[in-house]
Amino acid sequence: RAFLYRLWKGNVSSKMLNPRLQKAMKDYLNTNKHGVHFRGKREARLSREELLCELRSRVHVRTLDGKEAPFSMLGWEKHVPAVPLSQLYPHGLQSCAVVMSAGAILNSSLGKEIDSHDAVLRFNSAPTRGYEKDVGNKTTVRIINSQILTNPNHHFTDSSLYKDVILVAWDPAPYSANLNLWYKKPDYNLFTPYIQHRQRNPNQPFYILHPKFIWQLWDIIQENTKEKIQPNPPSSGFIGILIMMSMCREVHVYEYIPSIRQTELCHYHELYYDAACTLGAYHPLLYEKLLVQRMNMGGQEDLHRKGKVTLPGLWAVSC
Ligand code: C5P
């Protein structure tokens, strides 16, 4: 529990993690699978206001528009939605919820509060059915990783989880964001199922995040962290928070920074225990959380009891 109390105050380092997680982090640093070459400076001195302004000036949600090679040559311009993600809500949304899949949300009774927001973002295969009391049942946007599209166990083409929502998919690309290299060797080949789904469901908004957007978020996390972070993309959770901060005036994030219900149960919908789900191994999750903790404008009570962080939308901050 001591770790949790320090996390709430933003006062933790990777040295306080269990040896297994520390070893995993070190191995990822040494492997540098995505060829990350960080050119900036690492420090952690920006105030909440300065951090938000930094995000506001640098975070621009970007999705594949089919205009760059190799996608241009493959005729993707006519496959991607005509309306870009950033223009789906031209007048912006007022209040949004980002619901993490953490086991700690069980027994929270947050469902009603979550559904009261104008838009709700969920992740991957996280269900609402059977968990309404704790997680609500409204889903506006779902962020999915490339495994969801490619692993038959997820039934991407027929599961109702992926219907009647805005879909945003992503896959780890090289840090260079060379689209040709990525297209030839994605982590999981999401390109084929994406085009297939677009052809079968032309009216469903469905986007693939641009690798430049993902790595820009990584750069911002590293620039604002003293320690060397894992050279792997940020978690879907962090990506989702930033997408909602660019579309909404106010963002309420549930069970990202764990509440008093903190548990090693990885997901609320799955009987699987691993501390890495909450604290990170592959993803620089601990550092993402420290950054989000620094931007929280909600009270301590909300953080402890609900696991809720409140963030302003990027267009609602004045710089
Ligand atoms: O596991 P999955 O990526 O589907 O979960 C969605 C997001 O929720 C993660 O990317 C992570 O940011 C967050 N999460 C968490 N703690 C957990 C499980 C998920 O912070 N125990």
Coordinates of C-alpha atoms and ligand atoms in Angstrom, one line a residue:
R1 CA 0.0 0.0 0.0
A2 CA 2.9 2.4 0.7
F3 CA 3.5 2.5 -3.1
L4 CA -0.1 3.5 -3.8
Y5 CA 0.1 6.3 -1.3
R6 CA 3.2 7.6 -2.9
L7 CA 1.8 7.3 -6.4
W8 CA -1.2 9.5 -5.4
K9 CA 1.4 12.1 -4.4
G10 CA 3.4 11.6 -7.6
N11 CA 6.4 10.5 -5.5
V12 CA 7.5 7.1 -6.9
S13 CA 10.3 5.8 -9.1
S14 CA 10.8 2.5 -10.9
K15 CA 13.3 1.5 -8.2
M16 CA 10.2 0.9 -6.0
L17 CA 8.7 -1.7 -8.3
N18 CA 9.2 -5.4 -7.7
P19 CA 12.4 -7.0 -9.1
R20 CA 10.6 -8.8 -11.8
L21 CA 9.1 -5.6 -13.3
Q22 CA 12.4 -3.8 -12.9
K23 CA 14.1 -6.6 -14.8
A24 CA 11.5 -6.5 -17.6
M25 CA 11.9 -2.7 -17.9
K26 CA 15.7 -3.1 -18.1
D27 CA 15.4 -5.8 -20.8
Y28 CA 13.1 -3.5 -22.9
L29 CA 15.6 -0.7 -22.6
N30 CA 18.4 -2.9 -23.8
T31 CA 16.4 -4.5 -26.7
N32 CA 15.1 -1.1 -28.1
K33 CA 12.9 -3.1 -30.5
H34 CA 11.5 0.0 -32.2
G35 CA 14.8 1.8 -32.7
V36 CA 14.0 4.7 -30.5
H37 CA 16.6 7.5 -30.6
F38 CA 15.7 10.2 -28.2
R39 CA 17.2 13.6 -29.0
G40 CA 15.6 15.8 -26.3
K41 CA 16.3 16.5 -22.7
R42 CA 14.9 14.6 -19.7
E43 CA 13.6 16.7 -16.8
A44 CA 10.5 16.9 -14.7
R45 CA 10.2 20.5 -13.6
L46 CA 7.1 21.8 -15.5
S47 CA 4.1 22.8 -13.4
R48 CA 0.6 21.5 -14.2
E49 CA -0.2 24.6 -16.2
E50 CA 3.1 24.4 -18.2
L51 CA 2.6 20.8 -18.9
L52 CA -1.0 21.4 -20.2
C53 CA 0.3 24.2 -22.5
E54 CA 3.0 21.9 -23.8
L55 CA 0.4 19.3 -24.6
R56 CA -1.8 21.9 -26.2
S57 CA 0.9 23.2 -28.5
R58 CA 2.3 19.8 -29.5
V59 CA -0.4 17.1 -29.4
H60 CA -2.3 17.0 -32.7
V61 CA -4.3 13.8 -33.1
R62 CA -3.4 12.4 -36.5
T63 CA -4.7 9.3 -38.3
L64 CA -3.8 7.7 -41.6
D65 CA -5.4 9.8 -44.4
G66 CA -4.1 7.7 -47.3
K67 CA -2.2 10.6 -48.8
E68 CA 1.3 9.3 -48.0
A69 CA 3.2 6.4 -49.5
P70 CA 2.7 3.5 -49.4
F71 CA -0.9 4.1 -48.6
S72 CA -1.4 6.6 -51.5
M73 CA -0.2 4.1 -54.0
L74 CA -2.6 1.5 -52.5
G75 CA -5.6 3.8 -53.1
W76 CA -6.3 4.3 -49.4
E77 CA -7.5 7.8 -49.8
K78 CA -10.9 6.4 -50.9
H79 CA -10.9 3.8 -48.1
V80 CA -10.4 6.1 -45.1
P81 CA -13.5 7.9 -43.7
A82 CA -14.2 11.2 -45.5
V83 CA -14.5 13.0 -42.2
P84 CA -11.3 13.0 -40.1
L85 CA -11.5 12.0 -36.4
S86 CA -10.6 15.5 -35.3
Q87 CA -13.7 16.8 -37.2
L88 CA -16.3 14.3 -36.0
Y89 CA -17.3 16.8 -33.3
P90 CA -16.7 20.2 -34.8
H91 CA -18.2 22.0 -31.8
G92 CA -16.4 19.7 -29.3
L93 CA -17.8 17.6 -26.6
Q94 CA -18.5 19.0 -23.1
S95 CA -17.7 16.2 -20.7
C96 CA -16.0 12.9 -21.5
A97 CA -15.1 9.7 -19.6
V98 CA -12.1 7.4 -20.2
V99 CA -12.8 4.0 -18.6
M100 CA -9.7 1.9 -18.0
S101 CA -10.1 -1.8 -18.0
A102 CA -8.3 -2.3 -14.6
G103 CA -9.6 -4.9 -12.1
A104 CA -9.8 -2.1 -9.5
I105 CA -13.0 -0.8 -11.1
L106 CA -15.0 -3.8 -9.8
N107 CA -17.3 -2.9 -7.0
S108 CA -16.9 0.8 -7.7
S109 CA -20.6 1.5 -8.5
L110 CA -19.3 4.1 -11.0
G111 CA -21.5 3.0 -13.8
K112 CA -24.1 5.8 -13.5
E113 CA -21.5 8.5 -13.2
I114 CA -19.6 7.2 -16.2
D115 CA -22.7 7.1 -18.4
S116 CA -23.6 10.7 -17.4
H117 CA -20.8 12.0 -19.6
D118 CA -21.4 13.1 -23.2
A119 CA -19.0 10.5 -24.6
V120 CA -17.3 7.4 -23.2
L121 CA -14.1 5.9 -24.3
R122 CA -13.3 2.2 -23.7
F123 CA -10.4 -0.1 -24.7
N124 CA -9.9 -3.3 -26.7
S125 CA -12.3 -6.1 -25.7
A126 CA -13.5 -4.5 -22.4
P127 CA -17.2 -5.4 -22.2
T128 CA -20.0 -3.5 -20.5
R129 CA -22.6 -6.3 -20.4
G130 CA -22.8 -7.8 -17.0
Y131 CA -20.6 -5.0 -15.5
E132 CA -23.0 -2.1 -16.0
K133 CA -23.1 -1.2 -12.3
D134 CA -19.4 -0.6 -12.2
V135 CA -18.4 0.5 -15.7
G136 CA -21.7 1.8 -17.2
N137 CA -23.0 0.8 -20.7
K138 CA -22.4 3.8 -23.0
T139 CA -19.6 3.5 -25.4
T140 CA -18.8 6.3 -27.9
V141 CA -15.3 5.4 -28.9
R142 CA -13.3 2.2 -28.7
I143 CA -9.5 2.1 -29.0
I144 CA -8.3 -1.2 -30.2
N145 CA -4.7 -2.5 -30.7
S146 CA -3.7 -4.5 -33.8
Q147 CA -4.1 -7.8 -32.0
I148 CA -7.9 -7.3 -31.7
L149 CA -8.1 -7.1 -35.5
T150 CA -5.9 -10.1 -36.2
N151 CA -6.5 -12.6 -33.4
P152 CA -9.6 -14.7 -34.3
N153 CA -10.4 -15.1 -30.5
H154 CA -11.6 -11.5 -30.5
H155 CA -14.2 -12.1 -33.3
F156 CA -13.5 -8.6 -34.6
T157 CA -15.8 -8.9 -37.6
D158 CA -18.9 -10.1 -35.7
S159 CA -18.7 -9.1 -32.0
S160 CA -21.1 -6.4 -31.0
L161 CA -18.3 -4.7 -29.0
Y162 CA -17.0 -3.2 -32.2
K163 CA -20.4 -2.2 -33.7
D164 CA -22.1 1.2 -33.4
V165 CA -19.0 2.9 -32.0
I166 CA -16.1 5.0 -33.4
L167 CA -13.1 2.7 -33.8
V168 CA -9.5 3.9 -33.5
A169 CA -6.9 1.2 -34.1
W170 CA -3.1 1.4 -33.6
D171 CA 0.0 -0.8 -34.0
P172 CA 3.6 -0.2 -32.9
A173 CA 5.7 1.2 -35.8
P174 CA 9.4 2.0 -35.9
Y175 CA 10.3 5.2 -34.0
S176 CA 11.4 6.7 -37.4
A177 CA 7.7 6.4 -38.3
N178 CA 8.8 5.2 -41.8
L179 CA 5.4 4.1 -43.2
N180 CA 7.0 1.8 -45.8
L181 CA 8.9 -0.1 -43.2
W182 CA 5.8 -0.3 -41.0
Y183 CA 3.6 -1.4 -43.8
K184 CA 6.0 -4.3 -44.6
K185 CA 6.4 -5.3 -41.0
P186 CA 3.7 -4.3 -38.7
D187 CA 3.6 -5.9 -35.2
Y188 CA 0.3 -7.5 -36.3
N189 CA -1.0 -7.0 -39.8
L190 CA -4.0 -4.7 -39.1
F191 CA -4.0 -3.3 -42.7
T192 CA -5.9 -6.1 -44.4
P193 CA -8.7 -6.4 -41.8
Y194 CA -9.0 -2.6 -41.7
I195 CA -9.7 -2.3 -45.4
Q196 CA -12.0 -5.3 -45.3
H197 CA -14.0 -3.7 -42.4
R198 CA -14.1 -0.4 -44.2
Q199 CA -15.5 -2.0 -47.3
R200 CA -18.2 -3.9 -45.3
N201 CA -19.0 -1.0 -43.0
P202 CA -18.4 2.2 -44.9
N203 CA -20.6 4.3 -42.6
Q204 CA -18.8 3.4 -39.4
P205 CA -16.1 5.9 -38.4
F206 CA -12.9 3.8 -38.2
Y207 CA -9.4 5.2 -38.1
I208 CA -5.8 4.0 -37.8
L209 CA -3.6 6.3 -35.7
H210 CA -0.5 7.8 -37.4
P211 CA 2.7 6.5 -35.9
K212 CA 4.0 10.1 -35.7
F213 CA 1.2 10.9 -33.2
I214 CA 2.0 7.9 -31.0
W215 CA 5.8 8.6 -30.9
Q216 CA 5.2 12.2 -30.3
L217 CA 3.3 11.3 -27.1
W218 CA 6.2 9.1 -26.2
D219 CA 8.7 12.0 -26.7
I220 CA 6.5 14.2 -24.4
I221 CA 6.5 11.5 -21.7
Q222 CA 10.3 11.1 -21.9
E223 CA 11.0 14.8 -21.9
N224 CA 9.0 15.2 -18.7
T225 CA 10.5 12.3 -16.8
K226 CA 14.0 12.2 -15.2
E227 CA 14.4 8.4 -15.6
K228 CA 14.9 6.6 -18.9
I229 CA 11.5 5.3 -19.9
Q230 CA 10.8 2.0 -21.8
P231 CA 11.5 2.7 -25.6
N232 CA 8.1 1.3 -26.5
P233 CA 4.8 3.1 -27.4
P234 CA 2.6 4.5 -24.6
S235 CA -0.3 2.3 -23.5
S236 CA -3.7 2.6 -25.2
G237 CA -4.8 4.2 -21.9
F238 CA -2.5 7.2 -22.3
I239 CA -3.3 7.4 -26.1
G240 CA -7.0 7.5 -25.3
I241 CA -6.6 10.2 -22.6
L242 CA -4.9 12.5 -25.1
I243 CA -7.4 11.8 -27.8
M244 CA -10.3 12.7 -25.5
M245 CA -8.4 15.8 -24.2
S246 CA -8.3 17.0 -27.8
M247 CA -12.0 16.4 -28.4
C248 CA -13.6 17.4 -25.0
R249 CA -13.7 20.4 -22.7
E250 CA -13.3 18.2 -19.6
V251 CA -12.0 14.6 -19.3
H252 CA -12.7 12.2 -16.4
V253 CA -10.4 9.3 -16.3
Y254 CA -11.4 6.2 -14.2
E255 CA -9.0 3.7 -12.6
Y256 CA -5.9 4.8 -14.4
I257 CA -4.3 6.1 -11.2
P258 CA -5.5 3.2 -9.0
S259 CA -8.0 3.9 -6.2
I260 CA -8.0 2.2 -2.8
R261 CA -9.5 -0.8 -4.7
Q262 CA -6.1 -1.3 -6.3
T263 CA -5.6 -5.0 -7.1
E264 CA -3.3 -7.2 -9.2
L265 CA -6.3 -8.4 -11.1
C266 CA -5.4 -7.2 -14.6
H267 CA -8.8 -6.6 -16.1
Y268 CA -12.3 -6.4 -14.6
H269 CA -13.6 -8.9 -17.1
E270 CA -10.9 -11.5 -16.9
L271 CA -9.5 -13.8 -14.2
Y272 CA -5.8 -13.0 -14.7
Y273 CA -3.4 -11.4 -12.2
D274 CA -0.3 -9.5 -13.1
A275 CA 1.0 -6.2 -11.5
A276 CA 2.5 -5.3 -14.9
C277 CA -1.0 -4.4 -16.2
T278 CA -1.2 -1.6 -13.7
L279 CA 2.4 -0.6 -13.4
G280 CA 3.8 -1.4 -16.8
A281 CA 6.5 -3.7 -18.3
Y282 CA 6.4 -3.2 -22.0
H283 CA 4.6 0.2 -21.9
P284 CA 6.1 3.2 -20.0
L285 CA 2.9 3.0 -18.0
L286 CA 4.2 4.1 -14.6
Y287 CA 5.7 7.3 -16.2
E288 CA 2.5 7.9 -18.1
K289 CA 0.6 7.8 -14.8
L290 CA 3.0 10.1 -13.0
L291 CA 2.5 12.6 -15.8
V292 CA -1.3 12.3 -15.7
Q293 CA -1.1 12.6 -11.8
R294 CA 0.7 15.9 -12.3
M295 CA -2.1 17.3 -14.5
N296 CA -5.0 16.2 -12.3
M297 CA -7.3 19.1 -11.3
G298 CA -9.7 16.9 -9.4
G299 CA -9.6 16.4 -5.6
Q300 CA -7.8 13.8 -3.6
E301 CA -11.1 12.3 -2.5
D302 CA -12.0 11.5 -6.1
L303 CA -8.6 10.0 -6.7
H304 CA -8.7 7.8 -3.6
R305 CA -12.3 6.6 -3.6
K306 CA -13.1 6.6 -7.4
G307 CA -9.7 6.3 -8.9
K308 CA -10.7 9.4 -10.9
V309 CA -8.5 12.0 -12.4
T310 CA -10.0 15.2 -13.9
L311 CA -8.2 16.9 -16.8
P312 CA -9.1 19.9 -18.8
G313 CA -9.6 19.6 -22.6
L314 CA -6.7 21.1 -24.5
W315 CA -8.8 23.8 -25.9
A316 CA -10.1 24.8 -22.5
V317 CA -6.6 25.6 -21.2
S318 CA -5.4 29.2 -21.6
C319 CA -1.7 29.6 -22.3
Ligands
C5P1 O1 -5.1 -4.0 -21.2 P1 -5.6 -2.9 -22.1 O2 -4.5 -2.3 -22.9 O3 -6.7 -3.4 -22.9 O4 -6.2 -1.8 -21.1 C1 -6.5 -0.6 -21.5 C2 -5.7 0.5 -20.8 O5 -6.1 0.6 -19.4 C3 -4.2 0.1 -20.7 O6 -3.6 0.5 -21.9 C4 -3.7 0.9 -19.5 O7 -3.4 2.2 -19.8 C5 -5.0 0.9 -18.6 N1 -4.9 -0.2 -17.6 C6 -4.4 0.1 -16.3 N2 -4.3 -0.8 -15.3 C7 -4.8 -2.1 -15.6 C8 -5.3 -2.4 -16.8 C9 -5.4 -1.5 -17.8 O8 -4.0 1.2 -16.1 N3 -4.7 -3.0 -14.6

